[in-house]
Amino acid sequence: MNNKRKLLIYGATGYTGKIITARAKALNLDFEIAGRSEDKIKAMARELNIPYHIFTVDDSKAWERALTDKQVLINAAGPFLLTAELAMNACLDAGVHYLDISAELDTYRLAESLDDKARVAGIQLISGAGLFVSYDALVVHLSKLVVKPEYLKVGFRHYGGFSRGSVLSSKNIADLGILIRKNGEILNNPHPRSKVFSFGEEAVECMPTPLGGIILSYKATGIPNIEEFFSLKLPATELSDLTNENLPDGPTKEERAAGRNGIAAEITGKDGTVVKAYVDAPSGYDLTPLSVVAVAHRILNNDFKIGYQSPGSAYGEEIIKDIPDTHLIDIRQPTQTFL
Ligand SMILES: NC(=O)c1ccc[n+]([C@@H]2O[C@H](COP(=O)([O-])OP(=O)(O)OC[C@H]3O[C@@H](n4cnc5c(N)ncnc54)[C@H](OP(=O)(O)O)[C@@H]3O)[C@@H](O)[C@H]2O)c1
């Protein structure tokens, strides 16, 4: 019998980690928390009455102990450039499925590079199981509506400001330049131009920004040409002072509840057919916890695919139904008439 039925949340006391932990508690999942800051972890464990582990991310012995009876890890400790590799290796060693909420493309590439090891270890390895759960679901949905999908364009309208962790991580995205996928290869876009996307009632001009679909949605669909756009400038490019202490924690619960996130996508098939749809979802710092816990929940019910995966390659479009208050809406094209 498989006794490994538990979830571990590392980085549980961060801004997003706290919301993830609250969601796991609300769903009554069997989970424990972990992190490097003793006072914060003990206080949270006391408040929620759950077991805890205190260790730095480079402590392999502590990982071994913490993961011993676990089925899945959610790594919420970002910037992930500093934590993902060590946490992924710990999961590979322990045979525990790995999820994180990274928005950093380099950790997606890292997960991709560990595909063989993940298969040998029998684990599912997903970096980017936050925003990309609904993002990938949308792309997979549209990709089935055309014959031979050739071009994908995605616009992301973010609401709710940025947390400290997101500001710091956004530097790791901005430093990469404007990456796109062209004919199957990732390269810098020599002529980046903004594009207007429709999110239902609202049309928003979005700026070329690599969000990660060039890796994750490529994994999910194999579409060879992918460009991504964002409604805002990446926060690291706007702020002159990226000192940890000077950054705000993140939006309040009321601020998060006051708006919605939108993800709009269009796919062009080989015959020129264009299909469009969008996702209407809770704002970012509510959506990501709902999404990553939905994936963990699936794994706890033995629903996973071993190896490096994206949310879409593992779960397709159906998982969007697991995310509360999140809707996929097809945009009907005006019927063309030829006189
Ligand atoms: N794409 C998405 O869907 C999405 C949405 C939300 C957040 N995120 C990402 O999630 C990450 C966390 O954001 P946040 O808002 O929760 O930030 P935060 O409030 O600053 O929390 C970061 C957490 O990570 C821990 N941590 C940071 N560096 C660490 C290290 N080297 N070793 C061990 N623990 C470390 C911190 O521990 P201490 O408290 O001990 O410092 C804290 O618990 C960011 O990278 C952000 O981009 C992604």
XYZ file of C-alpha atoms and ligand atoms in Angstrom, residues 10-18 20 34-38 40-41 55-58 75-83 100-104 108 128-132 156 158 162-170 172-173 211 244 248-250 284-285 287-289 291, ligand 1:
113
model
C 8.022 24.742 1.235
C 8.151 28.542 1.538
C 4.748 28.381 3.233
C 5.200 31.655 5.118
C 5.841 33.856 2.066
C 3.055 36.112 0.766
C 1.824 33.556 -1.809
C 2.820 30.545 0.330
C 0.383 31.715 3.016
C -1.545 28.394 -0.818
C 8.365 23.981 5.722
C 10.669 26.967 5.342
C 13.908 28.478 6.481
C 12.651 31.021 9.041
C 12.049 29.342 12.390
C 7.541 32.357 11.007
C 7.139 28.604 10.450
C 15.516 23.989 7.097
C 17.404 25.928 4.481
C 16.910 24.886 0.894
C 20.456 23.457 0.625
C 7.741 24.828 -3.692
C 6.502 28.376 -3.051
C 9.939 29.805 -2.164
C 10.942 32.290 -4.844
C 12.883 33.742 -6.559
C 13.133 30.200 -7.866
C 16.549 30.697 -9.403
C 17.720 30.268 -5.793
C 15.547 27.332 -4.723
C 6.363 25.153 -8.075
C 4.737 28.490 -8.880
C 7.732 29.931 -10.678
C 7.272 32.613 -13.316
C 10.958 32.359 -14.246
C 11.067 25.786 -16.761
C 5.096 26.863 -13.375
C 1.970 25.284 -11.888
C 0.491 28.690 -10.994
C -0.733 30.958 -13.768
C 0.046 28.280 -16.354
C -2.064 38.326 -20.124
C -2.797 41.095 -14.711
C 2.847 42.697 -7.353
C 4.220 40.931 -4.302
C 7.821 41.337 -3.175
C 8.665 37.882 -4.501
C 7.152 38.677 -7.904
C 9.095 41.928 -8.182
C 12.360 40.135 -7.421
C 11.569 37.249 -9.788
C 10.547 39.606 -12.585
C 15.019 37.113 -13.856
C 12.444 37.413 -16.651
C 5.780 34.742 -19.875
C 14.082 43.222 -0.378
C 5.628 45.674 -0.187
C 4.392 42.189 0.812
C 1.631 42.171 -1.813
C -3.262 36.695 -9.736
C -2.493 36.041 -6.097
C -5.558 32.379 -8.979
C -2.082 30.915 -8.455
C -2.846 29.303 -5.055
C -4.313 26.523 -9.392
N 3.377 32.927 -11.870
C 2.612 32.800 -10.834
O 1.599 32.184 -10.983
C 3.025 33.372 -9.505
C 2.083 33.980 -8.671
C 2.501 34.417 -7.413
C 3.833 34.297 -7.029
N 4.724 33.736 -7.886
C 6.141 33.589 -7.538
O 6.237 33.036 -6.232
C 7.442 33.477 -5.630
C 7.157 33.886 -4.203
O 6.391 35.058 -4.208
P 5.867 35.663 -2.849
O 4.961 36.716 -3.224
O 5.331 34.597 -1.963
O 7.231 36.225 -2.235
P 7.646 36.451 -0.709
O 6.506 36.975 0.084
O 8.899 37.247 -0.747
O 7.943 34.981 -0.162
C 9.041 34.249 -0.584
C 9.126 32.984 0.245
O 10.236 32.242 -0.245
C 11.167 32.038 0.800
N 12.509 32.118 0.235
C 12.999 33.056 -0.597
N 14.276 32.783 -0.920
C 14.584 31.631 -0.284
C 15.742 30.839 -0.225
N 16.857 31.174 -0.873
N 15.712 29.722 0.524
C 14.598 29.357 1.178
N 13.462 30.070 1.184
C 13.458 31.204 0.453
C 10.906 33.145 1.794
O 11.369 32.745 3.073
P 11.590 33.802 4.270
O 10.216 34.239 4.684
O 12.280 33.001 5.262
O 12.401 34.926 3.692
C 9.394 33.237 1.714
O 8.792 32.209 2.474
C 8.002 34.571 -6.536
O 9.082 34.017 -7.253
C 6.861 34.911 -7.479
O 7.296 35.306 -8.760
C 4.343 33.288 -9.117
